[in-house]
Short mmCIF file of C-alpha atoms in Angstrom, two decimals:
data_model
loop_
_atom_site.label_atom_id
_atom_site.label_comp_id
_atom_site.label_asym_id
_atom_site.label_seq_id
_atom_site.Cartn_x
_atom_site.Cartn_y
_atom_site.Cartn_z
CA UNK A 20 -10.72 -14.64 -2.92
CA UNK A 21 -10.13 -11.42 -4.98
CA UNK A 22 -6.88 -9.35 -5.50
CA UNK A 23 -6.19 -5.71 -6.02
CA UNK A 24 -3.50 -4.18 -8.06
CA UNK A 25 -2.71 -0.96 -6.69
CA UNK A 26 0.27 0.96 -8.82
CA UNK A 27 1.33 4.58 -9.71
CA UNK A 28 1.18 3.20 -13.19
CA UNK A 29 -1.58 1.42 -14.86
CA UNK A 30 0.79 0.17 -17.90
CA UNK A 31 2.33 -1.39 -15.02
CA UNK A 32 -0.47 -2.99 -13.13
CA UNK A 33 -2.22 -4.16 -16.56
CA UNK A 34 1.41 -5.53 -17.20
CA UNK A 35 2.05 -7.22 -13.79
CA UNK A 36 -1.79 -8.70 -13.90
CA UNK A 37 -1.01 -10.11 -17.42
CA UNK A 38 2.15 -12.11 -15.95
CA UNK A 39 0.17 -13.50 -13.01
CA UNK A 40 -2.91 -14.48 -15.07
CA UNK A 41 -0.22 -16.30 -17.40
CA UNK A 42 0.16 -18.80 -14.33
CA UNK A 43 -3.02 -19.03 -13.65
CA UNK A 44 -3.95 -21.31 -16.97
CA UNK A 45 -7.91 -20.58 -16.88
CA UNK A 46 -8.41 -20.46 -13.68
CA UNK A 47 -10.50 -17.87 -11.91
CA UNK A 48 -9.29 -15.40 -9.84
CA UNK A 49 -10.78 -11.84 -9.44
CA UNK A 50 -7.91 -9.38 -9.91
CA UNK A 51 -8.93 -5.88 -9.95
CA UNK A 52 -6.41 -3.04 -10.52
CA UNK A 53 -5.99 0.98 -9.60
CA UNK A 54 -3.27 2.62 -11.02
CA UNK A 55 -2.35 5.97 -12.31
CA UNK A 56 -4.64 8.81 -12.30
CA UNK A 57 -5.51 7.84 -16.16
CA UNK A 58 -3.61 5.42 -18.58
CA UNK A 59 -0.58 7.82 -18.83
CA UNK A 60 -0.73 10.27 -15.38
CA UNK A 61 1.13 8.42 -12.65
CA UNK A 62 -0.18 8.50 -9.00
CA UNK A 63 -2.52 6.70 -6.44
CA UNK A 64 -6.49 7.17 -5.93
CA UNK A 65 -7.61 6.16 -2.85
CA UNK A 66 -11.40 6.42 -4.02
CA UNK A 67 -9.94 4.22 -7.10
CA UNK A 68 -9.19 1.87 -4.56
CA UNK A 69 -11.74 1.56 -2.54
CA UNK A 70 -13.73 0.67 -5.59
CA UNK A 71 -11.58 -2.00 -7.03
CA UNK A 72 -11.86 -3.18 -3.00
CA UNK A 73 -15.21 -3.63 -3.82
CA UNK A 74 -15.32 -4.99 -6.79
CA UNK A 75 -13.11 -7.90 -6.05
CA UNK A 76 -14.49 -8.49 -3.25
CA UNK A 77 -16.16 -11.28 -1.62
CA UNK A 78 -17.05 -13.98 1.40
CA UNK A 79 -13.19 -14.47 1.14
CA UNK A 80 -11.82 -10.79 1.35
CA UNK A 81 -9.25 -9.32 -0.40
CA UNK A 82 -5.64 -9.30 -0.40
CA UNK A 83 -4.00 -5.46 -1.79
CA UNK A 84 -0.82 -5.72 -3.69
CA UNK A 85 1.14 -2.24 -3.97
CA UNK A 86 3.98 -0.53 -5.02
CA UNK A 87 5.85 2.61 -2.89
CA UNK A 88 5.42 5.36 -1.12
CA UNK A 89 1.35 7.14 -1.72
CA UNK A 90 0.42 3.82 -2.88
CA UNK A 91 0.75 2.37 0.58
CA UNK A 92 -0.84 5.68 2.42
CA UNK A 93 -4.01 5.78 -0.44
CA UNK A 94 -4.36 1.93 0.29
CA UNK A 95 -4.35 2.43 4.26
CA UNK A 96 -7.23 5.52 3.57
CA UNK A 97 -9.08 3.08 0.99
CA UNK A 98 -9.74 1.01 4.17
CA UNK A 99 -10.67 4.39 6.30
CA UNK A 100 -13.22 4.98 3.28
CA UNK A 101 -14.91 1.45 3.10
CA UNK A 102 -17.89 2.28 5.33
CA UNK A 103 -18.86 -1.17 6.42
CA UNK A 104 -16.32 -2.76 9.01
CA UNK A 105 -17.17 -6.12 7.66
CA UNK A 106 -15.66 -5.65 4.34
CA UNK A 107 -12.66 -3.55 6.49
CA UNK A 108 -11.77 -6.60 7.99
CA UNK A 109 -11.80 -9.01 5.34
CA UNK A 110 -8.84 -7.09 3.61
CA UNK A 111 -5.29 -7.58 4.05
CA UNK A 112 -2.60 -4.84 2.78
CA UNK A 113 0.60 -7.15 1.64
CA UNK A 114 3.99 -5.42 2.13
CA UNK A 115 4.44 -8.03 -0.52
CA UNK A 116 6.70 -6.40 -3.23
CA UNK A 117 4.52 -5.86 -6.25
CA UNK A 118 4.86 -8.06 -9.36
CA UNK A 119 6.29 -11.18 -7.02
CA UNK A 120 3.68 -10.97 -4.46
CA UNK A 121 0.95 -10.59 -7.13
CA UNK A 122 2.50 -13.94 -8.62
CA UNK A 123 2.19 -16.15 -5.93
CA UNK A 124 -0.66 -14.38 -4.66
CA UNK A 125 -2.59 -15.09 -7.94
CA UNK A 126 -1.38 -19.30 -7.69
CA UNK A 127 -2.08 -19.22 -4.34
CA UNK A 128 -5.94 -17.85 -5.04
CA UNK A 129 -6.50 -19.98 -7.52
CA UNK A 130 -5.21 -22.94 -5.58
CA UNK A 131 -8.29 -22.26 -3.29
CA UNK A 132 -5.82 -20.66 -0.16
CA UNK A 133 -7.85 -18.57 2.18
CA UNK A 134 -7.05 -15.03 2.53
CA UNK A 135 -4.18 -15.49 4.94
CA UNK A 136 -2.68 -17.86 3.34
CA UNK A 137 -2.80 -16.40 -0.06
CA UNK A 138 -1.37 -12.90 2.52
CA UNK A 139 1.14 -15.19 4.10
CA UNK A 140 2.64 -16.71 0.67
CA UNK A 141 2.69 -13.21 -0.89
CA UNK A 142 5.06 -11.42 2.05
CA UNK A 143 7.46 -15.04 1.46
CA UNK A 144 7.63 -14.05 -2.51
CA UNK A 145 10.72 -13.17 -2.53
CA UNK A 146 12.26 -15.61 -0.51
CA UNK A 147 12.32 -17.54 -4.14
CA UNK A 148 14.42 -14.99 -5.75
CA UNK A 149 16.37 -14.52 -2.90
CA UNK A 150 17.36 -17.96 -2.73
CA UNK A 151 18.42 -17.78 -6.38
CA UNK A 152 20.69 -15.10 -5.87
CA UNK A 153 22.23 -15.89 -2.57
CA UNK A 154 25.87 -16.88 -2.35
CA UNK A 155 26.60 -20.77 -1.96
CA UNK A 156 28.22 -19.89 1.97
CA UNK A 157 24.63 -18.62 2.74
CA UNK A 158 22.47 -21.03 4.24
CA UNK A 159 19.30 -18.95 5.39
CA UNK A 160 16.61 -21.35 4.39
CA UNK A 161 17.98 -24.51 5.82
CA UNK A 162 16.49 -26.21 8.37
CA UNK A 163 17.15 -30.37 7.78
CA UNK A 164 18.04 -32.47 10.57
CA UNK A 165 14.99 -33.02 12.67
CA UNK A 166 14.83 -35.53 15.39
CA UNK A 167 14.53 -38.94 15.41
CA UNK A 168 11.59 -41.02 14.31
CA UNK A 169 11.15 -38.93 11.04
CA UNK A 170 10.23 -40.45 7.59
CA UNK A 171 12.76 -40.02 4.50
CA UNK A 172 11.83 -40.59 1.09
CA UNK A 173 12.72 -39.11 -2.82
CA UNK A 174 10.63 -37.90 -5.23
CA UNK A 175 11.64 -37.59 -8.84
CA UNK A 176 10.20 -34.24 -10.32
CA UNK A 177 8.70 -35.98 -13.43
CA UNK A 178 6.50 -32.70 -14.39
CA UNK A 179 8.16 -31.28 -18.00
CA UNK A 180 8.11 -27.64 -16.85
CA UNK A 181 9.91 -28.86 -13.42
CA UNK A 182 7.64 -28.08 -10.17
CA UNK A 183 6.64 -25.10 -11.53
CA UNK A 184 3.89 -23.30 -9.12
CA UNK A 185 0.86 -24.77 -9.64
CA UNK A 186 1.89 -28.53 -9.10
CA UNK A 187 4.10 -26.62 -6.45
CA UNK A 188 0.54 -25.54 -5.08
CA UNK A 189 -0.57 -29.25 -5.23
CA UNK A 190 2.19 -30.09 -3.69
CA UNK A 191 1.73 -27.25 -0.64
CA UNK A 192 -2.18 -28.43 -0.38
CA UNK A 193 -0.81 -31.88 -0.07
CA UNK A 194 1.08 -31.24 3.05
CA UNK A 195 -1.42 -29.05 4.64
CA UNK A 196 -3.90 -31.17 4.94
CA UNK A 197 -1.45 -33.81 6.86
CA UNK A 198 -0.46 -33.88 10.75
CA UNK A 199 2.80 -34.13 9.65
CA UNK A 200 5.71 -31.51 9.11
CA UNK A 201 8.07 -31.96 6.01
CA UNK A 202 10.81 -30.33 4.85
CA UNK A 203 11.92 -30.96 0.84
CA UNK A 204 15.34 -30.45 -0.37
CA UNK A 205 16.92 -30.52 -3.99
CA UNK A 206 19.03 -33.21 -4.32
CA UNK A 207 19.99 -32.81 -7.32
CA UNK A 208 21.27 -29.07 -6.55
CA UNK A 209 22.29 -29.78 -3.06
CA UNK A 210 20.24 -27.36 -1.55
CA UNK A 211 18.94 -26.20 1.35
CA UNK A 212 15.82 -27.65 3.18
CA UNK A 213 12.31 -25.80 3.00
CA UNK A 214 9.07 -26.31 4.77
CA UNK A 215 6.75 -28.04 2.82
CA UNK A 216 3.76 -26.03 3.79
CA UNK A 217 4.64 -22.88 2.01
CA UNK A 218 4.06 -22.28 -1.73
CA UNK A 219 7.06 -19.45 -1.78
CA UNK A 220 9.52 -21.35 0.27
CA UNK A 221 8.34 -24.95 -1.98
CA UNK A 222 9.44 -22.38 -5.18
CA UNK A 223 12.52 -21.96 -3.82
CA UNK A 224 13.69 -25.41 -4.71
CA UNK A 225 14.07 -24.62 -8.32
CA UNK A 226 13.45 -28.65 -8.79
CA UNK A 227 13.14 -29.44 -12.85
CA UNK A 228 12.26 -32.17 -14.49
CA UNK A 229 14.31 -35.52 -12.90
CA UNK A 230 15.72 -33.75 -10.55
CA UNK A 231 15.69 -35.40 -6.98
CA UNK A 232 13.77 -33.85 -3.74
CA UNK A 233 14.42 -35.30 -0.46
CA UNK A 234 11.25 -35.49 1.42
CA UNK A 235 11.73 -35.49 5.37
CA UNK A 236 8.36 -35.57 7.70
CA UNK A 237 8.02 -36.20 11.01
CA UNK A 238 4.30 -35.86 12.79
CA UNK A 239 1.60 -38.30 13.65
CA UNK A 240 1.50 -38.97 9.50
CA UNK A 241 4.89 -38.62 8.92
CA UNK A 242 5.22 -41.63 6.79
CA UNK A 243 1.74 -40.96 5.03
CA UNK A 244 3.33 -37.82 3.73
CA UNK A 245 5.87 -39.15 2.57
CA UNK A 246 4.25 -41.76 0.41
CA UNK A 247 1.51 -39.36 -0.83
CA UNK A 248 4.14 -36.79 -1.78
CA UNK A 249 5.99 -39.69 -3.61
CA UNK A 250 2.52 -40.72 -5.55
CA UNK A 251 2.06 -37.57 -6.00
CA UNK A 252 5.33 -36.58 -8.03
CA UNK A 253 4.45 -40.29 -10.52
CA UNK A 254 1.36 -38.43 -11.25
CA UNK A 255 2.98 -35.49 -12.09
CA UNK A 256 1.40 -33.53 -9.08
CA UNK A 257 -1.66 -34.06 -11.15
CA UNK A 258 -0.62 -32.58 -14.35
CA UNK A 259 -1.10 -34.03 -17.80
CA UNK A 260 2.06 -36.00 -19.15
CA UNK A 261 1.83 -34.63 -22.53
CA UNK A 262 0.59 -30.76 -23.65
CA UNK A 263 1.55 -29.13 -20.20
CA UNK A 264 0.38 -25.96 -20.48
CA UNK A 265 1.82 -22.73 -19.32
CA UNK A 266 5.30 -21.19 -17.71
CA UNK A 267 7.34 -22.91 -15.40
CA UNK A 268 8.74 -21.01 -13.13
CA UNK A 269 11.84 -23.06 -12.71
CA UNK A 270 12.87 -23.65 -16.36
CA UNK A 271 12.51 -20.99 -19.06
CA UNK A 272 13.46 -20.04 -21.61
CA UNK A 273 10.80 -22.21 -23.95
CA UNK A 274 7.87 -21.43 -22.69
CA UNK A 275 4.71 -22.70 -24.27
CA UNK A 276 1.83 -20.66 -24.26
CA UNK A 277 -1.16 -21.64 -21.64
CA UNK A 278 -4.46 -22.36 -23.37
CA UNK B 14 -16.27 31.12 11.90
CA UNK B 15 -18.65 29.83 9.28
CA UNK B 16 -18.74 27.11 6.62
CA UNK B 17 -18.25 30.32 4.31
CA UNK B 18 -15.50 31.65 5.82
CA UNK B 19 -14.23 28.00 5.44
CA UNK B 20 -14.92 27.88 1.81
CA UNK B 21 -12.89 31.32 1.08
CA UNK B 22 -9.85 29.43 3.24
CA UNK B 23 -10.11 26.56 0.92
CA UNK B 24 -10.12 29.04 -2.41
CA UNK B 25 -7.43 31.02 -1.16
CA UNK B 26 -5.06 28.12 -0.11
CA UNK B 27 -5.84 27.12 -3.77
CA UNK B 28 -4.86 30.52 -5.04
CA UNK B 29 -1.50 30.27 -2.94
CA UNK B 30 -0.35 26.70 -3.72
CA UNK B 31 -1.45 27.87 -7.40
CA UNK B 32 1.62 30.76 -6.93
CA UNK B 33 4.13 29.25 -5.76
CA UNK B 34 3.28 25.93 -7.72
CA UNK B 35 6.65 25.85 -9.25
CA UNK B 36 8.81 26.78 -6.25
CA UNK B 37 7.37 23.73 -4.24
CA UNK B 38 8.17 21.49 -7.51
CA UNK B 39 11.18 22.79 -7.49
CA UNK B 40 11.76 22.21 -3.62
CA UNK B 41 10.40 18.49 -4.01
CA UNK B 42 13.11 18.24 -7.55
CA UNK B 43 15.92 18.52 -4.50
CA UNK B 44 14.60 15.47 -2.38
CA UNK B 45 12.01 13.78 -4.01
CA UNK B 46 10.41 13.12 -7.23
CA UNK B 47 9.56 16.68 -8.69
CA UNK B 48 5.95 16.74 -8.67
CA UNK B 49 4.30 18.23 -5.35
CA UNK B 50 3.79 22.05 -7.04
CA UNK B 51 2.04 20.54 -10.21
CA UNK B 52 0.09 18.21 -8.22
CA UNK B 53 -1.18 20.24 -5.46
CA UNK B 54 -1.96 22.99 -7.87
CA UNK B 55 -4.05 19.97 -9.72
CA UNK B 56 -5.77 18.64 -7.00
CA UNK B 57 -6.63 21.88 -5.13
CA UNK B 58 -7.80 23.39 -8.81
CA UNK B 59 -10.59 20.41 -8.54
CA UNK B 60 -11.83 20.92 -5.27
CA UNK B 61 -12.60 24.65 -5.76
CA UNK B 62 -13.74 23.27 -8.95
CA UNK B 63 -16.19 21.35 -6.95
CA UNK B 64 -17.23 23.48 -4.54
CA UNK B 65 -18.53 25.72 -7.77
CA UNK B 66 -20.25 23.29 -9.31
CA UNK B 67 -22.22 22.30 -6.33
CA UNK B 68 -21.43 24.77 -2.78
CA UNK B 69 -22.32 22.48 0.96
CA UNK B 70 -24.15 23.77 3.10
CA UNK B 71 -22.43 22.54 5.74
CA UNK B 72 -18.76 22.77 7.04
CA UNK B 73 -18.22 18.30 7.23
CA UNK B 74 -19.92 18.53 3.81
CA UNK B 75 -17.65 21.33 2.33
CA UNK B 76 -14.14 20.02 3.99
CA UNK B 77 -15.16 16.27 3.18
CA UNK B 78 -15.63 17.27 -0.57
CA UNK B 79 -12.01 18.79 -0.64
CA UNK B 80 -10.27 16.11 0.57
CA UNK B 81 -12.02 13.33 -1.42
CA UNK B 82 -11.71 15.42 -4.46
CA UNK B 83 -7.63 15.54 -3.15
CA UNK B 84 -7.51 11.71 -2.76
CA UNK B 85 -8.24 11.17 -6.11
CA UNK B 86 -6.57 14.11 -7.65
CA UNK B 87 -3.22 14.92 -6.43
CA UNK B 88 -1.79 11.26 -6.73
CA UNK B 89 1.10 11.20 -4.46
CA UNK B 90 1.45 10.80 -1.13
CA UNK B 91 0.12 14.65 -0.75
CA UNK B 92 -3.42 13.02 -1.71
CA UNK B 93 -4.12 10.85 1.13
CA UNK B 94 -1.87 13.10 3.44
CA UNK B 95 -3.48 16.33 2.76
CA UNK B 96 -7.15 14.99 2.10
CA UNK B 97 -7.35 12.93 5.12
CA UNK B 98 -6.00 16.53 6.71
CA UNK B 99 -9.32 18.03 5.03
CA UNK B 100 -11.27 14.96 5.76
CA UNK B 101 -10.55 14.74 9.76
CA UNK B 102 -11.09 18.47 9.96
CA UNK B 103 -14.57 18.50 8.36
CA UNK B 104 -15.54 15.35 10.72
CA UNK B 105 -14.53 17.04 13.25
CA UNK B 106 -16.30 20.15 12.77
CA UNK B 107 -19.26 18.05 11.98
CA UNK B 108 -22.82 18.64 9.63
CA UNK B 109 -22.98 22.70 10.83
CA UNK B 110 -22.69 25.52 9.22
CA UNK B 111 -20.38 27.95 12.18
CA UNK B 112 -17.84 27.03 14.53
CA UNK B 113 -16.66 28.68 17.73
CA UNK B 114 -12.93 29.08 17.41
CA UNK B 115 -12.04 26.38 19.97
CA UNK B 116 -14.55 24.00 17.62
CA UNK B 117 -11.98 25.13 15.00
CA UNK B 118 -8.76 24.79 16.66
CA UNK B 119 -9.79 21.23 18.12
CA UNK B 120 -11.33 20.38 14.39
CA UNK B 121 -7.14 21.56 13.07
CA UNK B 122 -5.91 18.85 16.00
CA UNK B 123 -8.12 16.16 14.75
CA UNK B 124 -6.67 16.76 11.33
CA UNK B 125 -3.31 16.65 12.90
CA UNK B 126 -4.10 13.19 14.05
CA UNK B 127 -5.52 12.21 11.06
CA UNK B 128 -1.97 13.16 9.07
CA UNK B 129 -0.02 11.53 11.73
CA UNK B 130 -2.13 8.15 11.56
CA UNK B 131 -1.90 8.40 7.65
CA UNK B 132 1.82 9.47 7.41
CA UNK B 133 3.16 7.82 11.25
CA UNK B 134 5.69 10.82 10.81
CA UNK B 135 6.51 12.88 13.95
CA UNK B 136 8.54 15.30 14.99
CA UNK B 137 11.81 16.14 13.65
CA UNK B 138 11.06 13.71 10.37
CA UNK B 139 11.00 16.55 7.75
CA UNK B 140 7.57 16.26 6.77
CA UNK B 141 4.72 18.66 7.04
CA UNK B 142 4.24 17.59 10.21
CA UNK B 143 6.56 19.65 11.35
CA UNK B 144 4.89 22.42 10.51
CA UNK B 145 1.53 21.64 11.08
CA UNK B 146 2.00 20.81 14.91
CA UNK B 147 3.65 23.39 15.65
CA UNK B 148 0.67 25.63 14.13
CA UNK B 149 -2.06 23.91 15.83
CA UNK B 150 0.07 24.25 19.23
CA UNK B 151 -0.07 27.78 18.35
CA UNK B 152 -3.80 28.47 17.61
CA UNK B 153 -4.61 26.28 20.95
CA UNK B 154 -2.17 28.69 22.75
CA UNK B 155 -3.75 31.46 21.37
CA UNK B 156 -6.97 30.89 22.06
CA UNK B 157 -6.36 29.74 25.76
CA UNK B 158 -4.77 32.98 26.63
CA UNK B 159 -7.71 34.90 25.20
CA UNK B 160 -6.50 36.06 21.71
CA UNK B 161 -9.54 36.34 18.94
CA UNK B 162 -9.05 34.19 16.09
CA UNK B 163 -8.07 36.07 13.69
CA UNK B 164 -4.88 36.78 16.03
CA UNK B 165 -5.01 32.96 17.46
CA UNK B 166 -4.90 32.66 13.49
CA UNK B 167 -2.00 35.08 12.90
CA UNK B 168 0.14 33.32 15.35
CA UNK B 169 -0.55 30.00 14.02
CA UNK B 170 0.52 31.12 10.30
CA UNK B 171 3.83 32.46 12.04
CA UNK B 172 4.39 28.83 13.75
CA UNK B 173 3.97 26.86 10.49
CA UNK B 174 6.40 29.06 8.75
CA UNK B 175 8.67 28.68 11.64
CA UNK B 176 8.16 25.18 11.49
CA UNK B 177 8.74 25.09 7.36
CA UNK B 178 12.06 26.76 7.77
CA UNK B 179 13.14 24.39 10.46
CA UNK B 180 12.93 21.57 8.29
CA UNK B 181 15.81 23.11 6.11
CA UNK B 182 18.79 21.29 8.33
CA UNK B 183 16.73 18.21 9.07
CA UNK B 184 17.31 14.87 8.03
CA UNK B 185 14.17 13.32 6.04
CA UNK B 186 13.27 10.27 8.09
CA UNK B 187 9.80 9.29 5.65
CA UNK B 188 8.43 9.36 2.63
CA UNK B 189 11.04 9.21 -0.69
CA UNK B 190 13.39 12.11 0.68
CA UNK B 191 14.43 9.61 3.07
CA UNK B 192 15.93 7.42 0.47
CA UNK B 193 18.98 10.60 -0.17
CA UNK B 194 19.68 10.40 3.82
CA UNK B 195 22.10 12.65 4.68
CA UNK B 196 21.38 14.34 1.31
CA UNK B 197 17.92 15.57 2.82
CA UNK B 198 19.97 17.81 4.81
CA UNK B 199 19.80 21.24 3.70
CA UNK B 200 16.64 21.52 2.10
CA UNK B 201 13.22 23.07 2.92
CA UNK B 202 10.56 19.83 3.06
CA UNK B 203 7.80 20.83 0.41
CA UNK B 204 4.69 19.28 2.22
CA UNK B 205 5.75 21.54 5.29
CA UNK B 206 5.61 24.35 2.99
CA UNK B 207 2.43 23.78 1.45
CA UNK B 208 1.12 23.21 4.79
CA UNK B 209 3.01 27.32 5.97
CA UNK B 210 0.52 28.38 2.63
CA UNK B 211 -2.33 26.36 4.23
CA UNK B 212 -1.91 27.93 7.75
CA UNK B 213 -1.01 31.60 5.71
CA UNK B 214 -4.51 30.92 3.86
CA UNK B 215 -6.44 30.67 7.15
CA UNK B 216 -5.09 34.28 8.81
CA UNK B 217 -5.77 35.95 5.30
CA UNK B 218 -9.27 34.50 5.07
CA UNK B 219 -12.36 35.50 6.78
CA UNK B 220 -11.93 32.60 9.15
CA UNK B 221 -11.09 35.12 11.52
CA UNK B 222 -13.40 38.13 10.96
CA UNK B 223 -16.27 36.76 12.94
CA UNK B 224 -14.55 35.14 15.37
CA UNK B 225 -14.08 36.81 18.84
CA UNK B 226 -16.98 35.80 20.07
CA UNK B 227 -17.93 32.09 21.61
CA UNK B 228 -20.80 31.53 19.27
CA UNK B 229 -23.47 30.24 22.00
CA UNK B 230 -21.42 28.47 24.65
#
């Protein structure tokens, strides 16, 4: 699964790449960038493009990240300029904006989500944001209250950094490979419900360490879920207890440096 | 028309957009972000540039090469606009080195597409659309009624200009102009003016000196 930065600006794609790869603690993902005419002209290649295409790509595909206005039209012509149809069709343009979609994009990858999932998490990046800023009357996200039969449980985020994205990844990978559909909730902030299954709508939670998440599933293995999720947050969502490494997306400001 | 006569087009669009480099800056200062004089004049400086350092022989060959060296060159939206413009026209015209005039006109329509599927502008949006359809409505008139092409040409040049100037009181509906809304209003679009050069480059060229004739057909 490979990305591409495309950006008027190469400062700013070299940037925005260095702020993904900070979440991405080791891990591999192929993020190729083309930006600016040369380190200092601004403006989109579409040749530029189509070569980074190429370079990042693979079995997987690619998933394009972009900023405005020619960035968009030289990405649509990269894809006009790929000559084989086979590599055409294993890339997605995001209308993901830039620096958030690359974010989740990046965790998603190198959580091992497919192209359209990594596509589908990207356009929902900044539902996270979103949720930060929105007044306490607005309620956009909530769902709650499913039927009857459903499975209740709570989770204590135990994690130091909170459920930063990557155990937030675990977390998503968790859920998707259940028959079951969940819906978490902070507790501890009172706020809305979220679908389990998605990585940006999981991020939206803001949940730190101790706070509470209300874990509601319903589905054939709707009280599975709810005990995995639960073993899941006493192991930390599979992080180490001491020396967590890298930024958590929920609680800055003293961030620790990833290996 | 030959892939010579195409070449001279190409050099003298170049030598236009080259002239009036700051006035289109200064039109795209009023509604967007300043930089559609300089950057034509860049990208259209490389393709003559590479059609020197290495001439096609044939008109897909010579066309293609201008708007690839444009994609890479100009940098804003003008790059993929204008050389898919180039690009569509070449394929259209195909691996030969002359064109009848209905070859030609049908190669400007393909381009036409090519802008619209790049840009999805139409119409009434303020972009060089505008002037561009308008122009190849014109040379297809033309040329139905009988006019040689270096009239069919003529007439086109005179729609695209019409076209530019009728983007003055029009209300940008794409690209970055559209972010000043009713601000737009009152100023000519740039890409339709660079476009009115493009279309006066083709009726000054000698696209049209051989051109009465139907080749072979």
């Amino acid at each position: 699964m490979g990305l591409v930065v495309v950006s008027h600006s190469r400062p700013l794609a070299r940037s925005a790449i260095a702020l993904a790869e900070e979440m991405l603690h080791g891990s591999s993902v192929r993020i190729e960038l083309a930006a600016g005419l040369d380190d200092t002209t601004l403006g989109t290649d579409a040749v530029a493009i189509m070569e980074a295409i190429r370079r990042a790509e693979g079995p997987d595909g690619v998933v394009v990240l972009m900023d405005l206005g020619s960035a968009v039209l030289s990405a649509e012509l990269a894809l006009d300029l790929l000559e084989d149809p086979d590599v055409r069709d294993r890339v997605t343009l995001s209308a993901a904006p830039l620096v958030e979609g690359l974010v989740v994009a990046a965790v998603a990858a190198a959580g091992g989500a497919g192209r359209a999932e990594v596509a589908s998490e990207a356009r929902d990046a900044l539902l996270g944001k979103s949720a930060q800023l929105a007044s306490p009357d607005d309620d956009g996200l909530s769902g709650s209250a499913g039927p009857g039969g459903e499975e209740v449980g709570v989770l204590t985020v135990r994690n130091p950094h909170g459920l930063h994205a990557r155990p937030a990844a675990r977390l998503v990978r968790e859920v998707r490979a259940l028959d079951a559909s969940v819906l978490l909730r902070n507790l501890t902030t009172d706020g809305p419900s979220v679908p389990g299954d998605s990585l940006s709508r999981v991020a939206t939670l803001a949940a730190a360490q101790g706070h509470e998440v209300e874990v509601r599933a319903s589905g054939r293995q709707a009280r599975e879920a709810v005990d995995r999720l639960l073993d899941l947050a006493k192991r930390r969502f599979g992080e180490p207890a001491e020396q967590v490494p890298g930024p958590a997306a929920p609680t800055p400001p003293t961030i620790p440096r990833g290996p | 028309m030959t892939t010579a006569a195409l070449g001279q087009w190409v050099r003298r669009f170049a030598d236009l957009v080259a002239q009036h480099r700051d006035e289109l800056t200064d039109l795209d200062s009023a509604i967007g972000d300043a930089d559609h004089g300089s950057n034509m004049d860049r990208g259209m400086q490389a393709a003559v540039a590479a059609l020197d350092e290495n001439p096609p022989a044939t008109s897909k060959a010579l066309l293609s090469k201008v708007g690839m060296t444009l994609v890479s060159k100009v940098g804003g939206a003008s790059g993929p606009l204008f050389g898919t413009l180039f690009l569509r026209v070449g394929g259209s015209l195909g691996e030969v080195a002359a064109s009848t005039p209905q070859e030609l006109a049908a190669a400007l329509r393909a381009g036409l597409g090519g802008v619209v599927d790049r840009g999805k502008a139409g119409p009434g949006d303020k972009t060089m659309y505008d002037a561009l359809a308008p122009a190849v409505d014109a040379l297809d008139a033309a040329l139905s009624d009988g006019a040689d092409l270096s009239v069919a040409l003529q007439n086109a040049s005179q729609a695209a200009a019409a076209g530019r100037d009728a983007t003055t009181p029009m209300q940008a509906r794409k690209g970055r102009a559209s972010y000043l809304g009713e601000r737009s209003v009152g100023h000519q679009d740039p890409g339709a003016t660079t476009v009115a050069l493009l279309l006066e480059a083709a009726a000054g060229s000698s696209l049209g000196a051989s051109g009465s004739g139907r080749r072979d057909t």
